[in-house]
Amino acid sequence: MAENASAPQSAASEVALQATSISRRYGAVVALADASMTLRRGEVMGLVGDNGAGKSTFLKILSGAVVPDTGSIEIGGVEQSFRRPSDALEAGIETVYQDLALVDTMSAVQNVYLGREELSKNPFLRLLNVVNDGGMRRRSREVLAELGVGIQSVNVSVKGMSGGQRQCLAIARALLWGRQIVILDEPTAALGVRESQQVLELIGRLRDHGVSVILVSHNMQQLAQVADRVTVMRLGRTIATRTVADITPETIIGLITGALPADVATPEDSATVVA
Amino acid sequence: MTTSLITAADPAAAPEGRGGRRRPDRRGPAGYRDALSIAAVWLVLIVATTVVRPDFLSSQTLLAVTFTMSISGILAVAQAIIVISGGLLDLSLPVALVFSAWATVTALNNGLPTPVAIVIGILAGAAWGALNGLIVVFGKLNPIIVTLATGFGGLAVMLIFFTSAQIPSASDLRLYGLGRFLGLPNIFWPMVIVIIVAGLALHFTRWGRHVVAVGGNAQAAKARGINLRRMRLATFIGAGAVAGLAGVMFSAVTPSFTAAAGAGFQLIVIGAVILAGISLSGGKGNLLVLLLSIGFLATIPASIAFFGLPPAWALVFQGALLIIAVGIDGYRLKRTAR
Amino acid sequence: MTHSTTRGRLARLGLIGLAAGLALTGCSTVGSTAGGDSGATGAADDGTFTVGFATGGQPDADWQQLQGDVAQGLAEQRGWDFVELSNDNSEATATKNADIFIQKGVDVVMMFNGQPSANPVIAKKYEAAGIPVVTFDIAQPGWYFVGVDNAAAGTEGGTSLGELAKEKWDCKVDLVISAEGTAAGQINTWRTGNARDAVKKTCPDIPEGNYVSYEADGNLTTSLANAPGVFAAHPDAKNILVVGLNDQAVVGALQAATQLGRDGSIMGWGQDGGLITGDNVDPNLVGSVMYFLEGYPASAFEIADAIEAGDAPAVKDTGDDAAVSVKPCPVTAEEAASIPSIEDRVSQLASAPKGSTEYDLFCKA
């Protein structure tokens, strides 16, 4: 199940996801005019933009929750057609939404395995659809420990957990399932400073495991700390992609607000430009 | 969900310290707490009645209580499945029950063998559940409103087809309904089996996990690739099949019934489910607690009889219980939402 | 899915409700039939005496439609015009029917209205139009009340049961169970209470402590849920009598006795005759009281005859003081088996001499 969890971190220039010229309209409203992104193996890509710039529509399309009108998505060079979230999950894209997608009334381990429960090894119980609780518990403990996620017990209902714990759990789940690509939507928005730090460290560990991360955030400092590159969206378009090391937060803010024009900045598909 | 996020402290750094201050919200203990509190209330009722009437603890009382538990217990499992899966409430269960019972006795009256008639009864319940499920899922309507409507409509349609239905008095099923096993009414045992099987299935099968997840947070379940429509439809059909079994048992102990005969079960079944801590907001519930809850409610009429209270007290108790049960549910929600 | 009630959903819901309403109306359309040749349309003008008859239209009661059939036969027998409508078990329809009858200028209205909340309004309309009304079973001030004598029904049922107890057990009765239907109010007091009192009177030596009551709510399901405790609470009782609001309530107790193995020596006497006929009569239901509800019009036509003769009787409009009290007919299970089916009774009544009631024809008491 998690055979890719500790994949080599080297393959630096390998493209994990290629989204090209994606658009989507709701009636007369153009939510996404033209969005493209090249995500490499083991990199953290920041995604920034003002409210209504199209970030969330773009994310929903990448996670299969919304079907695009035009454009293509390739994963590992293979063209994808996501009709529903489970398609994206199968293709190896894990999305952690702001609401964390945890079921409060269920335990940590149940949440981690939700939708992909391991069945019992006993053939008879397996036939009866009985799950292998022991195995799932063991495996979640291992992965959570490996990622440094501290929770009292995997059997505890997640309702009692802090925001940071919940966020970490949701992210760790991606790794446990061997996802190649993880999309994080404002993972630290509701967290305090120290909890945010925990989450950022976890993102760093994901990258170390060779996972590619798309990180939506409004926090430029955090992006500067953890992201490799940043893609800027404005008015439904991806207008620029920059290497974080090369730019200042002011530049990004200028791009977001339109103070810096897109055409003066890097062209849309900047994958070849920045290296 | 939002409230729990507003915590600045770092849990990962000092999990032990936080654990101490946080309300322990382990699933097991919460279930135990519900079980213990209902068992305690039940025990108080039994002790109080025994103090007044020492002969309360008798095999006759045991027969009376277990018999009264049987059909409402099975029906309560059907309701519990709906509630846990986030379907709010199925108000048409009494109609599902009578429809299944009618299908069963009609099959028997047409000379079909007993096992076939039983299967027909269960399938009738499942079909009824499928009808509700299809309307809820594809109409995207509130299940309470839908089942209220189908309940009324179903009753009206049944009234067209029969004024009263009777099981053949010499049929095997009727004799089964009059018999006993291990000193308790025959129909008690299917109820116990249904509660155990459904309880285990909810907790230890993939299907059960998905039912709980859909009820607890439908969007989260969907994001995990669980097909909400399919799950909702399946839970309505499954719950309908359980109600169908209740109908089969009902036909076995009721020599003659009208289309409206199920109405008497509505309150006790909803009351039992809420009392058992199966929150109307979905996603949680323990069927063994439900068994205790049914047992407690089934003891009340016997206690009233032993106390020699006037008959109207039965109605007063029923109404009061429902209010208390809803109050408890509201209190639990408020407490856990902090 | 969400359960928010957006405008669109409400609209959809409304449509469904509307469709359901239409479907229901479609199922029980106003049945307007005409007796004889005169037809139903404005027949009053020719001076022929016209009866307006509104059936209850409750779907679970065959007798309501049969009341209409009986009334039609009686009108034909007299050469009167006859207009029949169905109240469709709805206040609105009942009110609308009143307007139709008034417009047609009927000379007397007979009705059963199972949704009596509209009756005060309907009464106002008829009062203004000067049309006398005969109501079945549900009293309304100013209307001739025709209904079964529930008080007598209780007493006669209880007396019959008491006499059986005297004959079989020499009045040695350990338990007299009343399967009450509290919600039925006065009717419950008449049927259940009077039956209990009649048992007391017939077998005065039964100790007061042997009389117990429980809530059966007039239906077998509730009765069967609550009765087991009653038997458990009286574990030593052998000879047991059961009375109650109706057959369902009594049979619930009898079935509970069977479940608890207490049916060795138990007798129940029901009310309304609902479960005393058929292939599946509870062996311990020794008798019931039949009301011949479908035959009510025979009593109502006694009043109509007087009105037609220009000699309208004084209005008696309560159950205690009824214009015509329909005599109840207590029957043992064996007697019940020899009473003709409801359809046969209706056709026999139609061909019986004027003034016959079903009690005269079928009750051999």
mmCIF file of N, CA, C and O in Angstrom, chain C residues 88-129:
data_model
loop_
_atom_site.group_PDB
_atom_site.id
_atom_site.type_symbol
_atom_site.label_atom_id
_atom_site.label_comp_id
_atom_site.label_asym_id
_atom_site.label_seq_id
_atom_site.Cartn_x
_atom_site.Cartn_y
_atom_site.Cartn_z
ATOM 1 N N ASP C 88 -64.507 12.398 1.130
ATOM 2 C CA ASP C 88 -63.087 12.127 0.877
ATOM 3 C C ASP C 88 -62.217 12.230 2.123
ATOM 4 O O ASP C 88 -61.012 12.466 2.027
ATOM 5 N N ASN C 89 -62.809 12.073 3.279
ATOM 6 C CA ASN C 89 -62.065 12.188 4.532
ATOM 7 C C ASN C 89 -61.337 13.524 4.625
ATOM 8 O O ASN C 89 -60.225 13.595 5.145
ATOM 9 N N SER C 90 -61.963 14.562 4.099
ATOM 10 C CA SER C 90 -61.282 15.865 4.050
ATOM 11 C C SER C 90 -62.247 16.965 4.460
ATOM 12 O O SER C 90 -63.411 16.981 4.058
ATOM 13 N N GLU C 91 -61.743 17.878 5.278
ATOM 14 C CA GLU C 91 -62.575 18.999 5.714
ATOM 15 C C GLU C 91 -63.024 19.823 4.512
ATOM 16 O O GLU C 91 -64.177 20.230 4.414
ATOM 17 N N ALA C 92 -62.069 20.070 3.623
ATOM 18 C CA ALA C 92 -62.360 20.941 2.481
ATOM 19 C C ALA C 92 -63.472 20.347 1.614
ATOM 20 O O ALA C 92 -64.409 21.042 1.219
ATOM 21 N N THR C 93 -63.345 19.030 1.337
ATOM 22 C CA THR C 93 -64.355 18.400 0.491
ATOM 23 C C THR C 93 -65.709 18.405 1.175
ATOM 24 O O THR C 93 -66.738 18.664 0.541
ATOM 25 N N ALA C 94 -65.712 18.139 2.482
ATOM 26 C CA ALA C 94 -66.980 18.114 3.208
ATOM 27 C C ALA C 94 -67.666 19.476 3.126
ATOM 28 O O ALA C 94 -68.886 19.566 2.941
ATOM 29 N N THR C 95 -66.863 20.528 3.249
ATOM 30 C CA THR C 95 -67.431 21.877 3.170
ATOM 31 C C THR C 95 -67.967 22.174 1.777
ATOM 32 O O THR C 95 -69.063 22.712 1.601
ATOM 33 N N LYS C 96 -67.171 21.772 0.785
ATOM 34 C CA LYS C 96 -67.595 21.994 -0.607
ATOM 35 C C LYS C 96 -68.883 21.221 -0.901
ATOM 36 O O LYS C 96 -69.788 21.722 -1.573
ATOM 37 N N ASN C 97 -68.952 19.989 -0.367
ATOM 38 C CA ASN C 97 -70.147 19.175 -0.588
ATOM 39 C C ASN C 97 -71.387 19.856 -0.029
ATOM 40 O O ASN C 97 -72.476 19.771 -0.617
ATOM 41 N N ALA C 98 -71.219 20.548 1.109
ATOM 42 C CA ALA C 98 -72.360 21.256 1.691
ATOM 43 C C ALA C 98 -72.880 22.303 0.711
ATOM 44 O O ALA C 98 -74.092 22.432 0.494
ATOM 45 N N ASP C 99 -71.942 23.033 0.089
ATOM 46 C CA ASP C 99 -72.362 24.042 -0.895
ATOM 47 C C ASP C 99 -73.121 23.391 -2.047
ATOM 48 O O ASP C 99 -74.120 23.920 -2.531
ATOM 49 N N ILE C 100 -72.632 22.217 -2.488
ATOM 50 C CA ILE C 100 -73.287 21.545 -3.620
ATOM 51 C C ILE C 100 -74.713 21.126 -3.250
ATOM 52 O O ILE C 100 -75.654 21.354 -3.996
ATOM 53 N N PHE C 101 -74.837 20.542 -2.042
ATOM 54 C CA PHE C 101 -76.173 20.103 -1.628
ATOM 55 C C PHE C 101 -77.134 21.290 -1.530
ATOM 56 O O PHE C 101 -78.295 21.205 -1.930
ATOM 57 N N ILE C 102 -76.618 22.386 -0.971
ATOM 58 C CA ILE C 102 -77.463 23.567 -0.822
ATOM 59 C C ILE C 102 -77.881 24.081 -2.204
ATOM 60 O O ILE C 102 -79.050 24.411 -2.454
ATOM 61 N N GLN C 103 -76.925 24.095 -3.111
ATOM 62 C CA GLN C 103 -77.196 24.575 -4.459
ATOM 63 C C GLN C 103 -78.234 23.687 -5.154
ATOM 64 O O GLN C 103 -79.093 24.161 -5.895
ATOM 65 N N LYS C 104 -78.161 22.404 -4.877
ATOM 66 C CA LYS C 104 -79.119 21.483 -5.487
ATOM 67 C C LYS C 104 -80.474 21.528 -4.789
ATOM 68 O O LYS C 104 -81.420 20.901 -5.237
ATOM 69 N N GLY C 105 -80.493 22.208 -3.639
ATOM 70 C CA GLY C 105 -81.760 22.349 -2.943
ATOM 71 C C GLY C 105 -82.301 21.049 -2.380
ATOM 72 O O GLY C 105 -83.500 20.760 -2.463
ATOM 73 N N VAL C 106 -81.434 20.214 -1.818
ATOM 74 C CA VAL C 106 -81.903 18.950 -1.242
ATOM 75 C C VAL C 106 -82.795 19.238 -0.036
ATOM 76 O O VAL C 106 -82.715 20.308 0.575
ATOM 77 N N ASP C 107 -83.623 18.275 0.319
ATOM 78 C CA ASP C 107 -84.556 18.480 1.414
ATOM 79 C C ASP C 107 -83.999 18.009 2.745
ATOM 80 O O ASP C 107 -84.433 18.439 3.805
ATOM 81 N N VAL C 108 -83.067 17.072 2.701
ATOM 82 C CA VAL C 108 -82.413 16.621 3.921
ATOM 83 C C VAL C 108 -81.024 16.115 3.541
ATOM 84 O O VAL C 108 -80.828 15.600 2.431
ATOM 85 N N VAL C 109 -80.085 16.339 4.472
ATOM 86 C CA VAL C 109 -78.729 15.841 4.236
ATOM 87 C C VAL C 109 -78.420 14.794 5.285
ATOM 88 O O VAL C 109 -78.749 14.958 6.459
ATOM 89 N N MET C 110 -77.790 13.703 4.832
ATOM 90 C CA MET C 110 -77.277 12.705 5.767
ATOM 91 C C MET C 110 -75.782 12.590 5.519
ATOM 92 O O MET C 110 -75.345 12.576 4.373
ATOM 93 N N MET C 111 -75.002 12.553 6.596
ATOM 94 C CA MET C 111 -73.569 12.485 6.352
ATOM 95 C C MET C 111 -72.793 11.815 7.465
ATOM 96 O O MET C 111 -73.183 11.819 8.625
ATOM 97 N N PHE C 112 -71.650 11.231 7.049
ATOM 98 C CA PHE C 112 -70.628 10.878 7.998
ATOM 99 C C PHE C 112 -69.412 11.710 7.643
ATOM 100 O O PHE C 112 -68.980 11.721 6.498
ATOM 101 N N ASN C 113 -68.895 12.420 8.631
ATOM 102 C CA ASN C 113 -67.709 13.247 8.386
ATOM 103 C C ASN C 113 -66.622 12.847 9.372
ATOM 104 O O ASN C 113 -66.657 13.220 10.538
ATOM 105 N N GLY C 114 -65.668 12.082 8.871
ATOM 106 C CA GLY C 114 -64.576 11.625 9.728
ATOM 107 C C GLY C 114 -63.598 12.729 10.099
ATOM 108 O O GLY C 114 -62.724 12.534 10.919
ATOM 109 N N GLN C 115 -63.736 13.886 9.463
ATOM 110 C CA GLN C 115 -62.901 15.056 9.796
ATOM 111 C C GLN C 115 -63.829 16.150 10.300
ATOM 112 O O GLN C 115 -64.095 17.138 9.603
ATOM 113 N N PRO C 116 -64.336 15.998 11.516
ATOM 114 C CA PRO C 116 -65.460 16.843 11.951
ATOM 115 C C PRO C 116 -65.088 18.270 12.303
ATOM 116 O O PRO C 116 -65.970 19.043 12.664
ATOM 117 N N SER C 117 -63.825 18.641 12.171
ATOM 118 C CA SER C 117 -63.463 20.005 12.563
ATOM 119 C C SER C 117 -64.169 21.041 11.699
ATOM 120 O O SER C 117 -64.315 22.188 12.101
ATOM 121 N N ALA C 118 -64.592 20.619 10.512
ATOM 122 C CA ALA C 118 -65.288 21.560 9.631
ATOM 123 C C ALA C 118 -66.783 21.629 9.933
ATOM 124 O O ALA C 118 -67.493 22.459 9.362
ATOM 125 N N ASN C 119 -67.268 20.768 10.816
ATOM 126 C CA ASN C 119 -68.715 20.672 11.019
ATOM 127 C C ASN C 119 -69.378 21.979 11.463
ATOM 128 O O ASN C 119 -70.475 22.293 10.995
ATOM 129 N N PRO C 120 -68.767 22.766 12.365
ATOM 130 C CA PRO C 120 -69.433 24.017 12.751
ATOM 131 C C PRO C 120 -69.695 24.935 11.546
ATOM 132 O O PRO C 120 -70.768 25.525 11.433
ATOM 133 N N VAL C 121 -68.712 25.009 10.644
ATOM 134 C CA VAL C 121 -68.885 25.833 9.444
ATOM 135 C C VAL C 121 -70.001 25.263 8.574
ATOM 136 O O VAL C 121 -70.905 25.984 8.109
ATOM 137 N N ILE C 122 -69.948 23.950 8.386
ATOM 138 C CA ILE C 122 -70.960 23.299 7.550
ATOM 139 C C ILE C 122 -72.353 23.507 8.162
ATOM 140 O O ILE C 122 -73.338 23.772 7.457
ATOM 141 N N ALA C 123 -72.395 23.430 9.501
ATOM 142 C CA ALA C 123 -73.691 23.578 10.183
ATOM 143 C C ALA C 123 -74.282 24.962 9.916
ATOM 144 O O ALA C 123 -75.489 25.107 9.693
ATOM 145 N N LYS C 124 -73.409 25.982 9.943
ATOM 146 C CA LYS C 124 -73.857 27.351 9.663
ATOM 147 C C LYS C 124 -74.509 27.441 8.276
ATOM 148 O O LYS C 124 -75.560 28.036 8.090
ATOM 149 N N LYS C 125 -73.850 26.820 7.296
ATOM 150 C CA LYS C 125 -74.351 26.870 5.916
ATOM 151 C C LYS C 125 -75.742 26.233 5.828
ATOM 152 O O LYS C 125 -76.669 26.805 5.257
ATOM 153 N N TYR C 126 -75.874 25.052 6.423
ATOM 154 C CA TYR C 126 -77.165 24.359 6.323
ATOM 155 C C TYR C 126 -78.244 25.099 7.097
ATOM 156 O O TYR C 126 -79.397 25.147 6.686
ATOM 157 N N GLU C 127 -77.819 25.683 8.227
ATOM 158 C CA GLU C 127 -78.784 26.425 9.034
ATOM 159 C C GLU C 127 -79.339 27.600 8.222
ATOM 160 O O GLU C 127 -80.547 27.818 8.169
ATOM 161 N N ALA C 128 -78.427 28.285 7.542
ATOM 162 C CA ALA C 128 -78.854 29.425 6.732
ATOM 163 C C ALA C 128 -79.764 28.967 5.602
ATOM 164 O O ALA C 128 -80.719 29.671 5.226
ATOM 165 N N ALA C 129 -79.492 27.788 5.050
ATOM 166 C CA ALA C 129 -80.284 27.283 3.932
ATOM 167 C C ALA C 129 -81.560 26.588 4.413
ATOM 168 O O ALA C 129 -82.409 26.206 3.612
#
